[in-house]
XYZ file of C-alpha atoms in Angstrom:
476
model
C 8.278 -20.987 17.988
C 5.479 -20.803 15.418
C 5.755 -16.826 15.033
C 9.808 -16.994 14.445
C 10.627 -17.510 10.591
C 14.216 -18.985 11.069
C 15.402 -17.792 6.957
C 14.243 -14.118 7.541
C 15.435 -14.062 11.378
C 18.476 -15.421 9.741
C 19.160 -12.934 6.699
C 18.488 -10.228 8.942
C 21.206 -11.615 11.048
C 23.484 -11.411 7.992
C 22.910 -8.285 7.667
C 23.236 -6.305 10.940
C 26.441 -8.638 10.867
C 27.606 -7.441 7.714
C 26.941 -3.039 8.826
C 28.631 -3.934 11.868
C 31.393 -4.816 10.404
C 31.956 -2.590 7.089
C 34.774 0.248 7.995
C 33.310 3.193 9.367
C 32.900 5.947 7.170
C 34.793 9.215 7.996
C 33.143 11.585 10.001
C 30.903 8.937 11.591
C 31.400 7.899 14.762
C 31.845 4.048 15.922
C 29.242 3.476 18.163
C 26.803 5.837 15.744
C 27.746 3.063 12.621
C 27.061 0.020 15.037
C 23.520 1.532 16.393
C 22.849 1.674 12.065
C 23.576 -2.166 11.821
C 21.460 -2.787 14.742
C 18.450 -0.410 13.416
C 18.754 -1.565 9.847
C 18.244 -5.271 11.343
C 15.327 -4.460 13.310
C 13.908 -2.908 10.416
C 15.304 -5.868 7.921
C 13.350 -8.353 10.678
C 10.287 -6.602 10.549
C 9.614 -5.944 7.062
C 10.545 -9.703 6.223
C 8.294 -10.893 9.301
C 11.405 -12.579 11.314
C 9.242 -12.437 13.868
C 6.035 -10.204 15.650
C 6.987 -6.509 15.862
C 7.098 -6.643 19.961
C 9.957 -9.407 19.707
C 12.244 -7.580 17.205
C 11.624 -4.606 18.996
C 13.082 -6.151 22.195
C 15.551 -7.752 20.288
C 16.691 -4.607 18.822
C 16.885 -3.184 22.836
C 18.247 -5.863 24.319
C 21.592 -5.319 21.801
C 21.935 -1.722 22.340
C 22.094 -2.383 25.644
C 24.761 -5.509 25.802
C 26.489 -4.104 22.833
C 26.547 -0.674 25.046
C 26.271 1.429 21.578
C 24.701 3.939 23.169
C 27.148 4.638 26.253
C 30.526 2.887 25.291
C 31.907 1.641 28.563
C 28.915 2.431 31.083
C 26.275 -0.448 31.170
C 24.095 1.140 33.700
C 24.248 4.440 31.266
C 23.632 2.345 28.200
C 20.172 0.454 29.654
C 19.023 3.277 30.982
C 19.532 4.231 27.090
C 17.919 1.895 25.534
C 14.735 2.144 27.623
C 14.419 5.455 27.135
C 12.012 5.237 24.286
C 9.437 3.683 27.037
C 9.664 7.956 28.490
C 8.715 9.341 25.544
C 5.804 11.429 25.834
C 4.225 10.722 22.211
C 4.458 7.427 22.842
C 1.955 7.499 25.658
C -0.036 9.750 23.494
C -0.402 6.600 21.043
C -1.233 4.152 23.728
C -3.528 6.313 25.940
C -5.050 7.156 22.458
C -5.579 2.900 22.152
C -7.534 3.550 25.505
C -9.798 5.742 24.589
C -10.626 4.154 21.097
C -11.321 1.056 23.165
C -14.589 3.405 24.462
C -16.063 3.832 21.021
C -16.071 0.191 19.993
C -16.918 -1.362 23.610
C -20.161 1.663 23.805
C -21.259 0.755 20.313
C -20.993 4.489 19.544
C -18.701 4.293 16.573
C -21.148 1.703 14.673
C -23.900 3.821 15.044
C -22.139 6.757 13.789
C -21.502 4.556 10.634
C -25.216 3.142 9.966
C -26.410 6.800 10.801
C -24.422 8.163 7.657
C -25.457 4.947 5.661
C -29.197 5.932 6.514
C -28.841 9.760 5.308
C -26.634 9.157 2.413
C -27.042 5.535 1.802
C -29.221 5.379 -1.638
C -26.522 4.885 -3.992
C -23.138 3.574 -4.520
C -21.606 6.679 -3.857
C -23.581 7.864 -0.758
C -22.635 4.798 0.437
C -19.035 5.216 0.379
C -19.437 8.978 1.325
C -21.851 7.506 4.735
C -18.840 5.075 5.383
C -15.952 7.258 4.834
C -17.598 10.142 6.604
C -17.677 7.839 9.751
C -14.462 7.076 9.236
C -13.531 10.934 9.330
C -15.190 11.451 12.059
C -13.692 8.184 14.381
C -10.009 9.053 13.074
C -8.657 12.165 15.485
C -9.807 9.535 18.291
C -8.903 6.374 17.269
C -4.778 6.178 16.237
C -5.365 2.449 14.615
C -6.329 2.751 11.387
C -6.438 -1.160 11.534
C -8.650 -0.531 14.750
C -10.690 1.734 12.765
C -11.220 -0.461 9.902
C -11.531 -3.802 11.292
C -13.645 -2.711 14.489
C -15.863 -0.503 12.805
C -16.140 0.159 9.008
C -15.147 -2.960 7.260
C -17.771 -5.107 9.379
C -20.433 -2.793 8.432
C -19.234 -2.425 4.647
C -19.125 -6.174 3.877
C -22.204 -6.477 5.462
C -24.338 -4.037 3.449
C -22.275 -5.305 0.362
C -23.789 -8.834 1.247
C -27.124 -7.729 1.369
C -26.994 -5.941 -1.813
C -26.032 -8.495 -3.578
C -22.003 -8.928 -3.671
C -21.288 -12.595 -2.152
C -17.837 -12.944 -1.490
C -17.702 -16.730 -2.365
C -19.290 -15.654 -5.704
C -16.731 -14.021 -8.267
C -19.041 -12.844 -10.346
C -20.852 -10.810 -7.823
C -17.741 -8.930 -6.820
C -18.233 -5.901 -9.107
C -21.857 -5.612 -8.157
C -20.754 -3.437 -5.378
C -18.553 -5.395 -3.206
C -15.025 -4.113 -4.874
C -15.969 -0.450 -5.434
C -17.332 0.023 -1.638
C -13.871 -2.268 -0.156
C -11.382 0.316 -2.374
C -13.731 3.553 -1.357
C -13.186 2.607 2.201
C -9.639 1.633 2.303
C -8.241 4.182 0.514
C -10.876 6.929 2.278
C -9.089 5.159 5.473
C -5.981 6.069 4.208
C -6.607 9.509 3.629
C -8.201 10.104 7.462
C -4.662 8.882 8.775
C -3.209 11.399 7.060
C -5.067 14.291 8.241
C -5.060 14.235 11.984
C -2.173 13.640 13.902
C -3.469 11.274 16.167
C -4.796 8.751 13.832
C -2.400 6.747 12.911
C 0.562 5.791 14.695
C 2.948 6.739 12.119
C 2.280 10.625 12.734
C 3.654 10.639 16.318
C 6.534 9.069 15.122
C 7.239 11.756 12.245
C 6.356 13.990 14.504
C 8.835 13.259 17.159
C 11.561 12.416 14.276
C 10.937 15.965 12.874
C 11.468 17.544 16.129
C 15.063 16.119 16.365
C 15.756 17.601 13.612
C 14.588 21.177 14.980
C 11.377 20.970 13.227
C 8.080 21.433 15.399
C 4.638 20.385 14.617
C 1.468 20.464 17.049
C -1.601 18.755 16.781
C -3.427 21.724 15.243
C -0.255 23.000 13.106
C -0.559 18.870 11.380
C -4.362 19.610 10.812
C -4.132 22.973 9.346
C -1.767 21.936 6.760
C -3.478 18.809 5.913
C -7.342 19.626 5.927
C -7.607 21.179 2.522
C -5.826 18.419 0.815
C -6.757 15.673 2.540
C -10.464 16.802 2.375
C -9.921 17.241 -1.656
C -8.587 13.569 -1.899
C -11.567 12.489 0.326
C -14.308 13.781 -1.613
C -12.295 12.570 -5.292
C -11.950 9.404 -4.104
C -15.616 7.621 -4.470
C -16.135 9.693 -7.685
C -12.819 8.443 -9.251
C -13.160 5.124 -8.326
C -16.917 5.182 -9.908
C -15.433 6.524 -12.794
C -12.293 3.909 -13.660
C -13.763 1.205 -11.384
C -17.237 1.540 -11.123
C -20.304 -0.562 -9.334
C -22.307 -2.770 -11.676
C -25.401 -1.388 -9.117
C -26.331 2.398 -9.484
C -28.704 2.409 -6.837
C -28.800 0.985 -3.293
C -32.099 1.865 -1.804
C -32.296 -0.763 0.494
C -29.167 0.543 2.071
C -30.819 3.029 4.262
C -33.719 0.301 5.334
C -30.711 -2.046 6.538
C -29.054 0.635 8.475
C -32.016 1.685 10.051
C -33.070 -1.981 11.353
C -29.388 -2.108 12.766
C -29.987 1.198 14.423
C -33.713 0.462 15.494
C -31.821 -2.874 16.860
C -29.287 -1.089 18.639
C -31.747 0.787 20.524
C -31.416 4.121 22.065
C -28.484 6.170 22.673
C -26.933 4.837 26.264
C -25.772 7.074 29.188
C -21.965 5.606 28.325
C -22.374 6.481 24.604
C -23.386 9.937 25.467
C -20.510 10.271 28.142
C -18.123 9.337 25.363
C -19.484 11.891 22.857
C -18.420 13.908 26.141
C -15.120 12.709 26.338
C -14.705 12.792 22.961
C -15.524 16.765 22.393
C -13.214 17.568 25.558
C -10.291 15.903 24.099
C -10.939 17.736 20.797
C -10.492 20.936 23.196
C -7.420 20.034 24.806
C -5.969 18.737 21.457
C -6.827 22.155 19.532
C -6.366 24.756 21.876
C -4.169 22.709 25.247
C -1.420 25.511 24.701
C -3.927 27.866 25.924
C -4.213 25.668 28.987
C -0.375 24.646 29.378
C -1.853 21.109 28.616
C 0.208 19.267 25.679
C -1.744 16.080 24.035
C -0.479 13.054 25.844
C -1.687 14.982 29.145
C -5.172 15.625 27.456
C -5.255 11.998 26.437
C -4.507 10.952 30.179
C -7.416 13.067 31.372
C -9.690 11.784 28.764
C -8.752 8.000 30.299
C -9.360 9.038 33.577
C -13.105 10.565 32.767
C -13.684 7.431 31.192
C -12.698 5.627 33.652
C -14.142 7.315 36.554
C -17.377 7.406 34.575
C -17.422 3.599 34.040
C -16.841 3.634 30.423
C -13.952 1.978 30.653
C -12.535 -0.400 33.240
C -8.733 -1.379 34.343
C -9.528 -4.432 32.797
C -10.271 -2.935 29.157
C -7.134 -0.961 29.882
C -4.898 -4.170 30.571
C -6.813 -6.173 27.816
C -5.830 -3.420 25.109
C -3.174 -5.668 23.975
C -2.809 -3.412 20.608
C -2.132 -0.425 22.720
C 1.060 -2.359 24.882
C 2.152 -4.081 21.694
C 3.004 -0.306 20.511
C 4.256 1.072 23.218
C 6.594 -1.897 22.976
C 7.963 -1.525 19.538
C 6.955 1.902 18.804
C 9.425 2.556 22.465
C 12.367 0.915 20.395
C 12.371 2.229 16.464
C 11.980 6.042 18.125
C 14.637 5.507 20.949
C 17.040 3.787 18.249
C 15.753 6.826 15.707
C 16.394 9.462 17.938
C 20.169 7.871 19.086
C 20.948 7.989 14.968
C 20.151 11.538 15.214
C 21.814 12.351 18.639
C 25.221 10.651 17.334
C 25.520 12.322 14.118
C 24.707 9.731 11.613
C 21.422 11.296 10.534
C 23.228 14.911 10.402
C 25.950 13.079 8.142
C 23.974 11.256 5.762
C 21.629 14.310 5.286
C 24.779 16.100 4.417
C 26.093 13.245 2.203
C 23.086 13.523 0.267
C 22.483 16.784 0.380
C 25.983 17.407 -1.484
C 25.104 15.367 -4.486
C 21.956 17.926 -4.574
C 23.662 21.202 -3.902
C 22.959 22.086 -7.836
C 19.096 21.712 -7.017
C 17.008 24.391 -5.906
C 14.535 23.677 -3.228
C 11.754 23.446 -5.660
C 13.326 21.243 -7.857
C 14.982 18.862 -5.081
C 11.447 18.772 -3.206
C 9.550 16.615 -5.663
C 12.561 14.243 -6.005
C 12.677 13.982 -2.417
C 8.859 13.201 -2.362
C 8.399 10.956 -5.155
C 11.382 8.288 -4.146
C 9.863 8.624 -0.494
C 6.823 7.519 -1.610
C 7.378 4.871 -3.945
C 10.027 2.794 -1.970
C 6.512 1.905 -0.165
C 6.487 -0.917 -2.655
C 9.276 -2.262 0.116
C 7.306 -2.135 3.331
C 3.910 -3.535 5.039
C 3.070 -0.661 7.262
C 3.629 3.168 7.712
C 5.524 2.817 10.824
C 7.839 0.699 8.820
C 9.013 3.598 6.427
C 8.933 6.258 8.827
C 11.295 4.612 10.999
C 13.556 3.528 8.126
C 13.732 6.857 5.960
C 12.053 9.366 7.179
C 14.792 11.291 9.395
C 16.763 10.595 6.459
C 14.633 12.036 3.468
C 13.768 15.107 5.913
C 17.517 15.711 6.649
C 18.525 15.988 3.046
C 15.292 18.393 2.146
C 16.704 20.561 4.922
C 20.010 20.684 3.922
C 19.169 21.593 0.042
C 16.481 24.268 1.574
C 13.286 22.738 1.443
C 10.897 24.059 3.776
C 11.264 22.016 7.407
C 7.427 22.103 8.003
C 5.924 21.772 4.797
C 8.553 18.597 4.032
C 7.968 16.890 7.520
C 4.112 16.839 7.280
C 3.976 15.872 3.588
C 6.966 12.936 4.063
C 4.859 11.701 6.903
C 1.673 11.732 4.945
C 3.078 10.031 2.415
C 3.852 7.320 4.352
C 0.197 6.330 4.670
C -1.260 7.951 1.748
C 0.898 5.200 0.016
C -0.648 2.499 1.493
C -2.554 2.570 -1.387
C -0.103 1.019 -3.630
C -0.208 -2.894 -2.842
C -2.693 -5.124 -0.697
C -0.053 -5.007 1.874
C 1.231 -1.647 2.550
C -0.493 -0.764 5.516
C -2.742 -2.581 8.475
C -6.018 -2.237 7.427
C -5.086 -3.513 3.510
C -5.144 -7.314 4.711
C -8.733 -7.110 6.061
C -9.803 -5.319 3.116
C -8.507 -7.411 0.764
C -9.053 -10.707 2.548
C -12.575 -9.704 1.678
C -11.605 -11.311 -1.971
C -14.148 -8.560 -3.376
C -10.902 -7.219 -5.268
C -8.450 -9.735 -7.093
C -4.323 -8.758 -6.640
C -4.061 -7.364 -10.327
C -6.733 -4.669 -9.692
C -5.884 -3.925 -6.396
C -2.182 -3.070 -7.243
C -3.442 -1.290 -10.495
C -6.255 0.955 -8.955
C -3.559 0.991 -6.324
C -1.424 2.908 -8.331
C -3.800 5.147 -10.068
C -5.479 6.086 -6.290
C -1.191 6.980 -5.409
C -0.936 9.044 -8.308
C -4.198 11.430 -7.107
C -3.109 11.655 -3.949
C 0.600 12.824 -4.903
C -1.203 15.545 -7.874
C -3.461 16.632 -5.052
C -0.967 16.983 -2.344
C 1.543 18.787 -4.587
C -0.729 21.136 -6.466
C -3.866 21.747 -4.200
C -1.167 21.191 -0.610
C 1.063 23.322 -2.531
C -1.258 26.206 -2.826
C -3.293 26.262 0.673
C 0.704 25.886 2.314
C 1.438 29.211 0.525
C -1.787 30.517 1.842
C -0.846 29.439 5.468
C 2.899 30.338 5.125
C 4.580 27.261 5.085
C 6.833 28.460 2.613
């Protein structure tokens, strides 16, 4: 009972009561305004922390099925409804991607990609958060947890170099040494890898599949066209912004490169299983890029690249059954996309967009596209995680932008970057922000404030620099 908070499970209660029973708009069908009340209460449970993710999520399928909103008067239909989220191929893609990450943390490989950056790069602040961010480039098309990312693999390395050079997290006045500058370099660097590959955090999937209900299609290699040259601008301002309005009281960290080479030299060298998973690694890079030249779509690359590790010995069945992270998605991540894609299927999403979309008939495109944009992205101020917002506006947002004429593609990648690009914003707004800021390097006050400056790059550099290389690539 200790993970149920009776006043949130409560006021969500309230209000999937309260949808439920409001008069149903005209032009909306019964069933589509009932599935609302019961999405809008998942959503309600999650955000206030009713209870874990899993158990809302099964909440949330466990009413569509006895309330038989999605197949009014056939229960067999309407379970075989609700479940159908667990045959969604993208949501395989997420767990078999939870798999594979598994390999880079249990081989070691991913923390000596980190302390081999540090060594190069490592001599001052700034190559220090370039070493660590670089690592976390590279780890991001293969690992979809950005939480897995930065808990397993960067923020373990960063504390402990900031330790060493000085920055004692029991010690206030250390904090600024390095400590603060190094935990907002990473965190928002890890925001900006989500953003770029499709696989790296699970939020992307999730746009992904939302966007294609709404007839808008985007591969794995459309998602990193249109997001390399701006997300590669944002990761090379961020360290040099930060060191600008929030700098390190230390301008030079040569003892960096001497620590990551004892942790190397410690490490030993590199193992048959690392090397197979550099392997594994490079062939699911193929298959991602270029699988429509091979009739092989992601989630079937990702299943190959289990079974070589596997076979190999990287992996065994019991990593694969351990990988709690990986189920707990499936489980939840199953029922916000089946509920989603129902919304969309019934007409509600179609309606709403239109609703909207009238009271922004007297926009053009260009001027409705920003408006869209910026209320997308700040109404992250209301959730914890990416996969929160998507679930809760994104269909939404994208519907209206089609309706006034925005560009599908353009508006579906950017929305969905958003959604983790403003993570930035508060020391809650996405996974890996707790870790970082239970470091205590960086009090609340600066966090939300550099918070908001760091949202405010991104959105310049997505809309002016994004703006320019979509033109180039014909996005609109």
């Amino acid at each position: 009972m200790k993970e149920i908070n009776f006043k949130s499970l409560i006021i969500t209660l309230v209000v999937g009561v309260v949808i439920w029973f409001i008069p149903v708009p005209n032009g909306v069908k019964p069933n589509a305004w009932h599935l609302l009340a019961i999405f809008v209460a998942t959503i309600v449970g999650i955000i206030s922390k009713a209870a874990s993710m899993g158990t809302m999520a099964i909440i949330g399928i466990t009413l569509c099925a006895a309330t038989q909103v999605l197949a009014p008067g056939d229960p067999t239909k309407s379970i075989l409804n609700a479940l159908s989220g667990f045959g969604n191929s993208t949501i395989w893609l997420i767990g078999l991607a939870f798999f594979i990450a598994r390999g880079f943390i249990k081989t070691g490989l991913g923390t000596r990609i980190a302390y081999s950056f540090i060594k190069v790069f490592g001599k001052s602040p700034l190559g220090l958060a370039y070493g660590l961010n670089t690592a976390d480039l590279i780890l991001a098309p293969a690992i979809p947890s950005n939480t897995a990312r930065a808990g397993g693999v960067i923020f373990p390395i960063m504390k402990s170099i900031a330790v060493n050079m000085g920055s004692i997290p029991e010690k206030a006045e250390t904090h600024r040494k390095i400590g603060a500058f190094l935990t907002l370099s990473s965190y928002n660097a890890n925001m900006i890898t989500s953003v770029m590959f499709l696989t790296a955090t699970a939020s992307n999937p999730m746009a992904q599949k939302f966007a294609k209900d709404l007839g808008v299609t985007i591969t794995w290699g459309s998602w990193a066209i249109a997001a390399l040259v701006p997300g590669l601008v944002c990761f090379l301002l961020v360290p040099i912004f930060l060191y600008k309005v929030f700098p390190p009281e230390l301008k030079e960290t040569k003892e960096a490169p001497a620590i990551a080479a004892k942790q190397l030299k410690e490490m030993g060298p590199i193992t048959i299983k690392e090397w197979l998973m550099v392997a594994t690694f490079i062939i699911l890079l193929v298959l991602w890029i270029f699988g429509n030249l091979f009739a092989i779509d992601a989630t079937t690359g990702a299943l190959i690249g289990l079974c070589i590790l596997l076979l190999c010995g990287v992996l065994t069945w019991e990593d694969v059954k351990s990988e709690k992270g990986a189920w707990d998605t499936i489980v939840w991540f199953s029922s916000l996309v089946m509920m989603g894609s129902f919304l969309n299927s019934l007409g509600f999403i179609g309606w709403f967009g239109q609703l909207v979309g009238s009271q922004m008939a007297h926009l053009s495109w260009q001027l409705a596209f920003p408006v869209i944009i910026l209320v997308y992205a700040y109404c992250h101020y209301m959730f914890a995680s990416a996969t929160a917002q998507v679930a809760a506006m994104y269909s939404v947002f994208l519907a209206v932008g089609i309706a006034v004429g925005v560009p599908g593609t353009m508006l579906a990648i950017f929305l969905g970057a958003c959604a983790s690009l403003m993570g930035s914003l508060t020391h809650y707004g996405h996974g890996p922000a707790p870790i970082f800021f239970g470091s205590t390097y960086v009090d609340l006050k600066d966090w939300w404030k550099q918070g908001f400056f760091m949202s405010v790059l991104f959105l310049l550099v997505w809309f002016i620099v994004g703006g320019m290389w979509w033109k180039v690539i014909g996005l609109w």
